[in-house]
Coordinates of C-alpha atoms and ligand atoms in Angstrom, one line a residue:
M15 CA -32.0 0.9 -5.2
Q16 CA -28.5 -0.5 -5.2
T17 CA -27.6 0.3 -1.2
Q18 CA -24.4 1.8 0.4
G19 CA -21.6 -0.7 0.8
P20 CA -19.8 -1.1 4.2
W21 CA -17.3 1.8 5.2
W22 CA -14.4 0.2 4.1
K23 CA -15.2 -0.4 0.8
R24 CA -16.1 3.1 0.1
T25 CA -13.3 4.6 2.2
T26 CA -9.9 6.5 0.8
T27 CA -6.8 5.2 2.6
Y28 CA -3.6 7.0 2.9
Q29 CA -0.6 5.4 4.0
I30 CA 1.4 6.5 6.6
Y31 CA 5.7 5.8 6.7
P32 CA 5.9 7.1 10.5
R33 CA 9.7 7.3 10.3
S34 CA 9.2 9.6 7.1
F35 CA 6.2 11.7 7.9
S36 CA 6.6 14.3 10.8
D37 CA 9.1 14.3 13.8
A38 CA 7.9 16.1 16.3
N39 CA 10.6 15.5 18.7
G40 CA 13.3 17.0 16.6
D41 CA 15.5 13.7 17.5
G42 CA 15.0 13.4 13.4
I43 CA 12.7 10.7 13.1
G44 CA 8.9 10.5 12.7
D45 CA 6.7 9.9 15.4
L46 CA 2.7 9.5 16.0
R47 CA 3.2 12.9 17.8
G48 CA 4.4 14.1 14.2
V49 CA 1.0 12.0 12.9
I50 CA -1.6 13.7 15.1
D51 CA 0.4 16.8 14.4
K52 CA -1.0 16.7 10.9
L53 CA -3.9 15.3 11.2
D54 CA -5.6 19.0 10.5
Y55 CA -3.9 18.2 6.9
L56 CA -4.8 14.9 6.1
Q57 CA -8.8 15.9 7.4
A58 CA -8.1 19.1 5.2
L59 CA -6.8 17.1 2.1
G60 CA -9.7 15.3 2.4
V61 CA -8.8 11.1 3.2
E62 CA -10.5 9.0 5.3
T63 CA -9.1 6.3 6.6
L64 CA -5.1 6.1 7.7
W65 CA -3.2 3.3 6.7
L66 CA 0.3 3.3 9.4
S67 CA 3.2 1.0 8.6
P68 CA 4.6 -0.4 12.1
F69 CA 5.3 1.5 14.8
F70 CA 5.8 -1.7 17.2
Q71 CA 9.0 -2.2 19.0
S72 CA 11.9 -3.4 17.1
P73 CA 15.1 -3.9 16.7
Q74 CA 14.5 -1.4 13.6
A75 CA 16.8 -3.4 11.5
D76 CA 13.5 -3.5 8.6
F77 CA 12.5 -0.2 10.1
G78 CA 9.8 -2.1 11.7
Y79 CA 8.6 -4.6 9.7
D80 CA 10.9 -6.4 12.4
I81 CA 8.7 -6.9 15.6
S82 CA 10.3 -7.6 18.6
D83 CA 6.9 -6.8 20.9
H84 CA 3.3 -6.3 19.3
Y85 CA 1.7 -5.0 22.9
A86 CA 4.8 -2.1 22.5
I87 CA 5.4 0.9 21.0
A88 CA 9.1 1.6 19.9
A89 CA 10.2 4.1 22.0
E90 CA 11.1 6.7 18.5
Y91 CA 7.7 7.1 17.4
G92 CA 6.3 7.5 21.1
S93 CA 4.5 5.7 23.5
L94 CA 1.0 3.8 24.1
T95 CA -0.4 7.0 25.2
D96 CA 0.6 8.6 22.1
V97 CA -1.5 5.6 20.1
R98 CA -4.6 6.1 22.1
E99 CA -4.4 10.0 21.4
L100 CA -3.9 8.9 17.9
I101 CA -7.2 6.8 17.7
D102 CA -9.1 8.9 19.8
R103 CA -8.2 12.1 17.4
V104 CA -8.8 10.0 14.4
H105 CA -12.0 9.1 15.2
A106 CA -13.0 12.7 16.4
R107 CA -12.9 13.7 13.2
G108 CA -15.1 10.6 11.4
M109 CA -11.7 9.3 10.3
K110 CA -10.3 5.8 10.7
I111 CA -7.2 4.3 11.2
V112 CA -5.2 1.2 10.1
L113 CA -2.3 -0.8 11.6
D114 CA 0.3 -2.9 9.5
M115 CA 0.2 -6.5 11.2
V116 CA 3.2 -8.6 10.5
L117 CA 1.8 -11.7 11.4
N118 CA 4.4 -14.4 8.8
H119 CA 7.4 -13.8 11.0
T120 CA 8.7 -11.9 13.8
S121 CA 12.5 -10.1 15.1
S122 CA 14.7 -12.2 15.4
A123 CA 15.8 -10.2 18.7
H124 CA 11.6 -11.2 20.0
P125 CA 11.8 -13.2 23.2
W126 CA 9.6 -15.8 21.3
F127 CA 12.6 -16.6 19.3
L128 CA 15.2 -16.3 21.2
A129 CA 13.8 -18.9 24.0
S130 CA 13.2 -21.0 20.3
Q131 CA 16.8 -20.9 19.2
R132 CA 17.9 -21.9 22.7
S133 CA 17.8 -25.0 22.4
R134 CA 16.6 -28.1 20.0
D135 CA 14.3 -29.4 22.9
A136 CA 13.4 -25.5 23.6
P137 CA 9.7 -25.2 24.9
M138 CA 9.0 -22.5 22.2
R139 CA 11.3 -24.4 19.1
D140 CA 8.0 -25.3 18.1
W141 CA 7.2 -21.5 17.3
Y142 CA 9.4 -21.0 14.2
I143 CA 10.2 -23.6 11.9
W144 CA 13.2 -25.5 12.3
R145 CA 14.8 -28.3 10.4
D146 CA 18.1 -30.2 10.0
G147 CA 20.0 -29.4 7.0
K148 CA 20.4 -32.2 4.4
E149 CA 22.9 -35.6 5.4
P150 CA 26.0 -36.1 5.4
D151 CA 26.7 -33.5 8.2
G152 CA 23.8 -31.4 7.9
K153 CA 25.7 -28.3 6.1
A154 CA 23.3 -28.0 3.1
P155 CA 20.3 -26.2 3.7
P156 CA 16.9 -29.0 4.4
N157 CA 15.8 -27.6 0.9
N158 CA 15.5 -25.6 -2.1
W159 CA 13.2 -23.0 -0.9
R160 CA 14.5 -19.2 -1.9
S161 CA 13.6 -16.1 0.0
M162 CA 11.5 -13.5 -1.2
L163 CA 14.5 -12.0 -2.0
G164 CA 16.5 -14.5 -4.0
G165 CA 19.1 -16.7 -2.0
S166 CA 17.6 -19.9 0.2
G167 CA 15.0 -19.0 2.9
W168 CA 17.3 -21.2 5.0
H169 CA 19.6 -19.7 8.1
Y170 CA 22.0 -21.8 10.3
A171 CA 22.2 -21.9 13.6
P172 CA 25.5 -23.7 14.8
A173 CA 24.4 -23.6 18.5
T174 CA 21.7 -26.4 17.8
G175 CA 22.9 -27.5 14.4
Q176 CA 19.6 -26.8 12.4
W177 CA 18.4 -24.3 10.2
F178 CA 15.3 -22.0 10.6
F179 CA 13.5 -20.8 7.6
A180 CA 12.7 -16.7 7.0
S181 CA 10.5 -15.7 3.8
F182 CA 12.4 -12.5 3.9
L183 CA 15.5 -11.4 5.6
G184 CA 17.7 -13.4 7.9
F185 CA 16.5 -11.5 10.9
Q186 CA 12.7 -12.0 10.2
P187 CA 12.3 -15.5 11.3
D188 CA 8.7 -16.9 10.2
L189 CA 6.5 -18.5 13.2
N190 CA 5.4 -21.9 12.7
Y191 CA 1.4 -21.7 12.3
R192 CA 1.6 -25.5 12.4
N193 CA 1.7 -24.9 16.2
P194 CA -1.9 -23.6 17.6
A195 CA -0.2 -21.8 20.3
V196 CA 1.7 -19.4 17.7
K197 CA -2.0 -19.1 16.1
T198 CA -3.5 -18.1 19.2
A199 CA -0.8 -16.1 20.0
M200 CA -0.7 -14.5 17.4
L201 CA -4.6 -14.5 16.8
D202 CA -4.7 -12.8 20.3
V203 CA -2.4 -9.9 19.3
V204 CA -4.7 -8.7 16.7
R205 CA -7.9 -9.4 18.9
H206 CA -6.1 -7.1 21.4
W207 CA -5.5 -4.5 18.9
L208 CA -9.0 -4.5 17.5
A209 CA -9.8 -3.9 20.7
A210 CA -8.2 -0.9 21.1
G211 CA -10.3 0.5 18.8
I212 CA -8.5 0.2 15.3
D213 CA -10.9 0.1 12.4
G214 CA -8.5 -3.2 9.8
L215 CA -5.5 -4.3 9.4
R216 CA -2.5 -4.5 6.6
L217 CA -1.1 -8.2 6.7
D218 CA 2.5 -8.0 5.9
I219 CA 2.9 -10.9 3.0
F220 CA -0.1 -12.6 4.4
N221 CA 0.9 -15.4 1.2
A222 CA 3.5 -17.2 3.1
I223 CA 1.9 -17.7 6.1
F224 CA 2.0 -21.5 6.0
K225 CA 4.3 -24.1 4.0
D226 CA 3.9 -27.3 3.1
E227 CA 4.2 -29.7 5.8
S228 CA 6.0 -32.5 3.4
F229 CA 9.1 -30.0 3.0
A230 CA 9.6 -31.3 -0.7
D231 CA 11.7 -28.8 -2.7
N232 CA 9.6 -26.2 -4.6
P233 CA 10.3 -27.5 -8.4
F234 CA 12.7 -25.6 -11.2
S235 CA 10.9 -22.6 -13.4
W236 CA 12.6 -20.6 -16.2
R237 CA 11.7 -17.3 -14.8
P238 CA 14.6 -15.2 -13.2
A239 CA 12.7 -12.8 -11.5
P240 CA 9.0 -12.2 -9.8
S241 CA 6.8 -9.7 -11.6
E242 CA 3.4 -7.9 -10.2
S243 CA 1.6 -10.8 -11.8
N244 CA 3.6 -13.4 -11.1
P245 CA 5.2 -13.8 -7.6
H246 CA 7.5 -16.8 -8.6
G247 CA 11.1 -16.8 -9.7
F248 CA 14.7 -17.0 -9.1
F249 CA 14.2 -20.2 -11.0
Q250 CA 11.9 -22.1 -8.8
R251 CA 7.8 -22.2 -8.8
H252 CA 7.4 -21.5 -5.0
V253 CA 4.4 -23.8 -4.5
H254 CA 5.1 -25.4 -1.4
T255 CA 6.2 -21.8 0.1
I256 CA 3.7 -19.4 -1.1
D257 CA -0.3 -19.3 -1.6
H258 CA -0.5 -22.8 0.4
P259 CA -4.4 -24.0 0.7
D260 CA -3.5 -23.5 4.4
T261 CA -2.9 -20.2 4.0
L262 CA -6.4 -19.7 2.0
A263 CA -8.0 -21.6 4.9
F264 CA -5.9 -18.9 7.8
A265 CA -7.6 -15.9 5.4
R266 CA -11.3 -16.9 6.6
E267 CA -10.3 -17.8 10.4
L268 CA -8.7 -14.6 10.5
R269 CA -11.7 -12.8 9.3
A270 CA -14.5 -14.5 11.5
V271 CA -12.2 -12.8 14.4
V272 CA -11.9 -9.5 12.6
D273 CA -16.1 -10.3 12.1
G274 CA -16.1 -10.4 16.2
F275 CA -15.9 -6.3 15.8
T276 CA -19.3 -5.0 14.6
D277 CA -18.8 -1.4 15.9
P278 CA -18.0 -0.2 13.6
P279 CA -17.0 -3.0 11.0
R280 CA -13.2 -4.0 10.7
F281 CA -11.6 -4.6 7.2
L282 CA -8.8 -6.8 6.4
V283 CA -5.9 -6.0 3.8
G284 CA -3.6 -8.2 2.2
E285 CA -0.2 -7.8 0.7
V286 CA 0.0 -10.9 -1.5
F287 CA 1.2 -11.5 -4.9
G288 CA 0.1 -12.7 -8.2
N289 CA -2.4 -12.8 -10.7
A290 CA -6.0 -11.9 -10.2
E291 CA -7.4 -15.2 -10.1
T292 CA -4.6 -15.9 -7.5
L293 CA -5.5 -12.6 -5.4
K294 CA -9.3 -13.4 -5.8
R295 CA -9.1 -16.6 -3.6
Y296 CA -8.2 -14.7 -0.6
C297 CA -11.2 -13.1 -0.8
G298 CA -12.7 -16.7 0.1
E299 CA -15.3 -17.7 -2.8
A300 CA -18.4 -16.4 -0.3
A301 CA -16.8 -13.8 0.2
D302 CA -15.3 -15.1 3.9
G303 CA -12.0 -14.3 3.6
L304 CA -9.9 -11.6 3.5
H305 CA -12.1 -8.4 2.6
L306 CA -9.8 -6.6 0.1
V307 CA -6.3 -7.7 -1.7
F308 CA -3.9 -5.0 -3.0
L309 CA -3.6 -5.6 -6.6
F310 CA -0.3 -4.1 -7.3
E311 CA -1.1 -4.4 -11.5
T312 CA -1.6 -0.6 -11.1
L313 CA 1.8 -0.2 -10.0
S314 CA 2.9 -1.1 -13.5
A315 CA 0.6 -1.3 -16.2
R316 CA 1.1 0.9 -19.5
L317 CA -0.3 4.1 -19.0
R318 CA -2.4 3.9 -22.9
G319 CA -5.8 4.0 -22.9
H320 CA -6.5 0.0 -24.3
A321 CA -4.1 -1.0 -21.0
V322 CA -5.8 1.1 -18.7
R323 CA -9.4 -0.3 -19.9
E324 CA -7.6 -3.9 -20.4
M325 CA -6.9 -3.6 -16.5
I326 CA -9.9 -2.4 -15.0
R327 CA -11.8 -5.0 -17.5
G328 CA -9.6 -7.5 -15.6
F329 CA -10.2 -6.2 -11.9
E330 CA -14.2 -5.9 -13.0
D331 CA -14.0 -9.5 -13.8
A332 CA -12.5 -10.8 -10.9
F333 CA -13.9 -8.7 -8.3
P334 CA -17.6 -8.1 -9.1
E335 CA -20.0 -7.3 -6.4
P336 CA -19.7 -8.0 -3.4
F337 CA -15.8 -8.0 -3.8
S338 CA -13.6 -4.8 -4.3
P339 CA -11.0 -3.9 -6.3
T340 CA -7.9 -1.9 -4.9
F341 CA -6.2 0.8 -6.3
V342 CA -2.3 1.5 -5.2
L343 CA 0.1 3.8 -7.1
G344 CA 3.1 3.5 -4.7
N345 CA 3.9 2.6 -1.5
H346 CA 7.1 2.3 0.7
D347 CA 8.8 -0.6 -1.0
R348 CA 8.0 0.9 -4.7
P349 CA 9.1 3.8 -6.8
R350 CA 7.4 6.9 -6.3
S351 CA 4.5 7.3 -9.1
I352 CA 5.7 10.7 -10.6
H353 CA 8.5 8.7 -12.6
R354 CA 5.9 6.6 -14.3
V355 CA 5.0 9.7 -15.7
K356 CA 7.9 11.3 -16.4
G357 CA 7.7 14.0 -13.2
D358 CA 4.5 15.7 -15.2
R359 CA 2.6 16.6 -12.8
E360 CA -0.8 17.0 -15.4
R361 CA -0.5 13.3 -15.6
A362 CA -0.1 12.4 -12.2
K363 CA -3.3 14.3 -12.3
L364 CA -4.8 12.1 -14.3
L365 CA -3.4 9.3 -12.8
A366 CA -4.8 10.3 -9.3
A367 CA -8.3 10.9 -11.5
L368 CA -8.2 7.2 -12.4
Q369 CA -7.5 6.0 -8.8
L370 CA -10.2 8.3 -7.4
T371 CA -13.0 7.4 -9.4
V372 CA -12.3 3.8 -10.9
R373 CA -14.2 1.0 -8.9
G374 CA -12.2 -0.3 -5.7
V375 CA -10.4 1.3 -2.7
P376 CA -7.7 4.1 -3.5
F377 CA -4.4 3.6 -1.3
I378 CA -2.5 6.8 -1.6
Y379 CA 1.1 6.9 -0.5
Y380 CA 2.3 9.9 1.6
G381 CA 3.8 12.8 -0.7
E382 CA 2.2 11.0 -4.0
E383 CA -0.3 14.1 -3.6
I384 CA 2.3 16.9 -4.4
G385 CA 3.9 14.3 -6.9
M386 CA 7.0 13.8 -4.6
P387 CA 9.8 12.4 -6.0
N388 CA 12.1 9.3 -5.7
H389 CA 15.6 10.1 -3.5
D390 CA 18.4 8.8 -5.9
M391 CA 21.1 7.3 -3.5
P392 CA 24.0 5.3 -3.9
L393 CA 23.1 2.3 -2.7
H394 CA 25.8 1.3 -0.6
E395 CA 24.6 3.7 2.0
G396 CA 21.2 2.7 1.7
L397 CA 20.0 2.1 5.3
D398 CA 17.8 -0.3 3.8
P399 CA 18.4 -4.2 4.7
V400 CA 17.6 -4.8 1.0
A401 CA 19.9 -2.2 -0.2
A402 CA 22.6 -4.2 2.2
R403 CA 21.7 -7.5 1.1
F404 CA 22.1 -6.3 -2.6
R405 CA 25.5 -3.6 -2.1
L406 CA 27.1 -5.7 -5.2
I407 CA 25.1 -5.0 -7.7
P408 CA 26.4 -2.1 -10.1
Q409 CA 24.4 1.4 -9.9
W410 CA 23.4 0.8 -13.3
M411 CA 21.6 -2.5 -12.2
V412 CA 19.8 -0.4 -9.7
G413 CA 18.4 2.2 -12.2
W414 CA 17.6 -1.0 -14.1
F415 CA 15.4 -2.6 -11.7
R416 CA 13.9 0.6 -10.4
R417 CA 12.8 1.4 -14.3
R418 CA 11.2 -2.4 -13.5
G419 CA 9.4 -1.3 -10.5
I420 CA 11.7 -2.5 -8.6
L421 CA 13.4 -0.8 -6.0
L422 CA 16.5 -2.1 -4.4
N423 CA 17.3 0.3 -1.9
R424 CA 13.9 1.1 -0.1
D425 CA 15.3 4.1 1.0
E426 CA 14.6 6.3 -2.2
C427 CA 10.4 5.8 -1.9
R428 CA 11.0 6.5 2.4
S429 CA 12.9 10.0 2.2
P430 CA 10.9 12.5 4.8
M431 CA 7.3 14.4 3.7
L432 CA 7.6 17.6 1.9
W433 CA 6.2 20.4 3.8
N434 CA 7.9 23.4 3.2
A435 CA 10.3 24.9 1.8
A436 CA 12.7 25.4 5.1
R437 CA 16.0 23.5 5.8
N438 CA 14.6 20.1 6.7
A439 CA 11.3 20.9 4.8
G440 CA 9.3 21.0 7.8
F441 CA 9.4 17.4 8.7
A442 CA 11.6 17.7 11.8
P443 CA 12.5 21.1 12.9
D444 CA 16.3 22.6 11.2
K445 CA 18.6 21.8 13.8
A446 CA 17.8 17.9 13.5
T447 CA 19.4 15.7 11.2
P448 CA 16.7 13.4 9.6
W449 CA 17.4 10.1 9.7
L450 CA 17.4 9.5 5.9
P451 CA 18.5 13.1 3.6
I452 CA 15.8 15.4 2.6
H453 CA 15.2 15.8 -0.9
P454 CA 16.7 18.6 -2.9
D455 CA 13.8 19.4 -4.9
S456 CA 12.0 20.5 -1.5
P457 CA 11.8 24.5 -2.2
A458 CA 9.7 23.7 -5.1
T459 CA 8.0 20.5 -4.3
N460 CA 6.5 20.8 -1.1
V461 CA 2.6 21.0 0.7
A462 CA 3.0 24.6 1.7
A463 CA 3.7 26.0 -1.9
Q464 CA 1.4 23.7 -3.8
A465 CA -1.0 24.2 -1.0
A466 CA -1.2 28.2 -2.5
H467 CA -1.9 27.4 -5.9
P468 CA -5.5 25.7 -6.6
D469 CA -4.2 24.3 -10.2
S470 CA -1.8 22.2 -8.2
L471 CA -1.0 18.8 -7.7
L472 CA -2.3 18.7 -4.3
W473 CA -5.3 20.7 -4.8
C474 CA -6.4 18.2 -7.6
Y475 CA -6.5 15.5 -5.3
R476 CA -8.2 17.5 -2.7
H477 CA -10.8 18.0 -5.4
L478 CA -11.4 14.6 -6.2
L479 CA -11.2 13.7 -2.6
A480 CA -13.9 16.0 -2.3
L481 CA -16.0 14.8 -5.1
R482 CA -15.4 10.8 -4.0
R483 CA -17.1 11.8 -0.6
A484 CA -19.7 14.2 -1.9
E485 CA -20.7 11.6 -4.5
P486 CA -22.2 8.3 -3.3
A487 CA -21.3 7.3 -7.0
L488 CA -18.2 7.3 -6.6
Q489 CA -17.6 5.5 -3.9
D490 CA -19.4 2.2 -4.9
G491 CA -21.5 2.8 -7.4
A492 CA -21.1 -0.2 -10.5
L493 CA -18.9 1.0 -13.2
S494 CA -19.8 0.6 -17.0
W495 CA -18.0 2.0 -19.9
L496 CA -19.3 4.7 -21.8
E497 CA -20.0 3.5 -25.3
M498 CA -19.0 6.4 -27.4
P499 CA -17.6 5.5 -31.4
T500 CA -16.1 8.9 -31.6
L501 CA -13.9 8.8 -29.0
P502 CA -10.1 8.0 -29.5
D503 CA -8.6 4.5 -28.6
D504 CA -7.1 6.5 -25.9
V505 CA -9.5 8.2 -23.8
V506 CA -10.8 6.2 -21.4
A507 CA -14.6 7.0 -20.6
Y508 CA -16.7 5.0 -17.7
R509 CA -19.5 6.0 -15.9
R510 CA -20.3 5.0 -11.9
S511 CA -24.3 4.6 -11.4
L512 CA -25.8 3.6 -8.2
A513 CA -28.5 1.1 -9.4
G514 CA -31.7 2.8 -9.3
V515 CA -30.6 6.5 -8.9
A516 CA -30.5 8.2 -12.2
D517 CA -28.9 10.9 -11.3
H518 CA -25.7 10.3 -9.2
A519 CA -24.6 8.4 -12.7
V520 CA -21.0 9.7 -13.1
D521 CA -18.8 10.1 -16.6
V522 CA -15.2 10.1 -16.2
F523 CA -13.0 11.0 -19.3
L524 CA -9.5 10.4 -19.4
N525 CA -7.5 11.5 -22.0
F526 CA -4.1 9.4 -22.1
S527 CA -2.6 10.5 -25.3
N528 CA -0.6 13.6 -25.6
R529 CA -3.3 15.0 -28.2
E530 CA -6.0 17.4 -27.6
V531 CA -9.4 15.3 -28.1
A532 CA -12.6 17.5 -29.0
L533 CA -15.5 16.5 -26.7
D534 CA -19.3 17.0 -27.7
L535 CA -21.0 17.9 -24.3
H536 CA -24.5 18.3 -25.5
A537 CA -26.0 15.5 -23.7
Y538 CA -24.7 16.9 -20.4
A539 CA -26.6 20.3 -20.4
G540 CA -27.2 21.1 -16.7
R541 CA -25.0 19.2 -15.1
S542 CA -21.6 19.9 -13.5
C543 CA -18.0 19.0 -14.6
Y544 CA -14.6 19.5 -13.3
A545 CA -11.1 18.9 -15.2
T546 CA -7.8 18.6 -14.1
R547 CA -5.7 20.8 -16.4
R548 CA -6.4 24.3 -14.6
G549 CA -8.5 22.8 -11.9
E550 CA -11.4 23.8 -13.8
H551 CA -14.8 23.8 -11.7
G552 CA -18.7 24.6 -13.1
P553 CA -21.3 24.1 -15.7
V554 CA -20.4 22.2 -18.0
P555 CA -19.6 24.3 -21.5
N556 CA -21.5 22.5 -25.1
A557 CA -18.1 21.5 -26.2
R558 CA -14.7 21.5 -24.7
A559 CA -11.5 19.8 -26.0
L560 CA -10.0 17.3 -23.5
G561 CA -6.4 18.5 -23.4
A562 CA -3.6 16.3 -23.4
W563 CA -3.4 13.6 -20.0
E564 CA -6.7 15.6 -19.0
A565 CA -9.5 14.2 -17.1
M566 CA -12.7 15.4 -17.3
I567 CA -15.4 14.1 -14.4
I568 CA -19.6 15.3 -15.2
F569 CA -21.6 15.2 -12.2
D570 CA -25.1 16.7 -10.9
A571 CA -25.8 19.9 -9.7
E572 CA -26.1 18.3 -6.3
T573 CA -23.1 16.8 -5.6
A574 CA -21.5 19.8 -7.1
Q575 CA -23.2 22.1 -4.3
K576 CA -22.1 19.2 -1.6
H577 CA -18.4 19.3 -3.0
E578 CA -17.1 21.9 -1.0
G579 CA -13.8 21.7 -2.6
P580 CA -13.8 25.4 -4.5
G581 CA -15.5 26.7 -1.4
V582 CA -12.1 25.7 0.7
S583 CA -10.1 29.1 0.4
S584 CA -6.5 28.2 -0.5
E585 CA -6.0 30.3 3.2
A586 CA -8.3 27.8 5.0
F587 CA -6.7 25.2 3.6
A588 CA -2.4 26.4 4.2
D589 CA -4.2 26.8 7.5
S590 CA -4.4 22.7 8.1
L591 CA -0.7 23.2 7.7
D592 CA 0.3 25.0 10.7
G593 CA -0.6 21.8 13.1
Ligands
NOJ6 C1 6.9 -6.2 2.6 C2 6.9 -5.0 3.6 O1 6.1 -4.5 2.7 C3 8.1 -5.1 3.3 O2 8.5 -3.7 3.6 C4 8.8 -5.4 4.3 O3 10.3 -5.1 4.4 C5 8.8 -6.9 3.8 N1 6.8 -7.6 3.8 C6 9.3 -7.8 5.0 O4 8.0 -7.7 6.3

């Protein structure tokens, strides 16, 4: 009989962008106390692990992904006391909490960089990557290495006449991991937060940690832009700047540190880019590297039966047990997922059903559960430093990129959470001025409105999450295809089962088409089902058409009893919103 895997494999994760989630002190900026206030909601929704984007001390030039003190909390988000309280309260509910760790770079305002840039022989010079420019006068960058956003990754510092390297933006200088002191300092940061009780770390652009010592030019490539499955672009293959073998070795070193914390075990999920083969290498051949990596192909896969099946097949092949795939529909850098389904909440339910029933760890981005839309904003108004970098690009091109899954103004997917129909959508007190404008759809699209409607997208998430919690086969059971020759190609059908536990098989039917499909369900007599279109719950009927873009999940009666979803009234759910 298959035993159940570690908790982090079975969990469901919800990403909170703290700045935009809930503003408790009325300064227009979301904060940790705001997150604490929403724990009732998150628990009632049914997510188990919270991942918070960075809230450490930072000039906020990249809204926290530019850290200037890894041990301190940015005052606008709260205090160390708030973090401790948050960790304790999350744990008291049996939930987990994951922090976002930016190992690759710091803010240029970090005391380490300030010390490093002082002079060529400053004691901390070697903490960052400094080089002479090209001869004759050193005014050209040392080599052709590009940043992840295009353009040279090298930045000239006139005070010392040398260049420093930054994989992302110029105010985020890359740390030099070839200096053992840097590695020690950053591993100390990791240990510090693990000792503080956090359950895991999301690792920002982990693929960039080590650069090649040769400093040789990256080779030319015809690729103009990177894509989900291929991070090379801007006319070069970034062979010397990403996916370096030393980064893979570092993944194992980091894993060993994390494995030192056993009660409970902790996990690492890496932001890395590339095809499944590249990504898999980060997990280590012996599963001794990162526990999980994001598989961003889920963000762009075509939503047709064939394409979805191919994607799942690819994940199954690349991440067989003991590895585990992940499933992401959005994050703080990407267009919101509702646009992939043209704003149709029924299709969004189907996507949620896929995400929460397929093998792998789901990552839900805040607001996804209500189908929160992107907030289109003119590029030149963007607070996002990426928007500033691309501000001269015409607005039509912004739309062109957005449709291809690239946001040039990431403010668009970071607008404040829509809690209710109040002036500031319940994100902040009415008299406050939110840091980003509230989406104009807030009167129609908000948590309170959907909590009152059991056939809403929000309730669908709630049902699916409850089902997953109640059913071990959905947590980490194997996935096999249901061979039903009569089903059209656009219906994706699979079974999740735990070996040796036959009655814990769950069958899933996902209709990626505009057509209703007749289902013969005789074989499922006596079992229970959940169907997304009308939020139907109950015994499996003999025959029932699977609606256009509908999901149906079939499970056993025992699970149905444990699945408290329908038993919790909309009033009780609404109560959880009071904070
Ligand atoms: C990736 C993060 O997801 C993004 O938000 C950030 O701007 C860059 N890394 C730089 O840290």
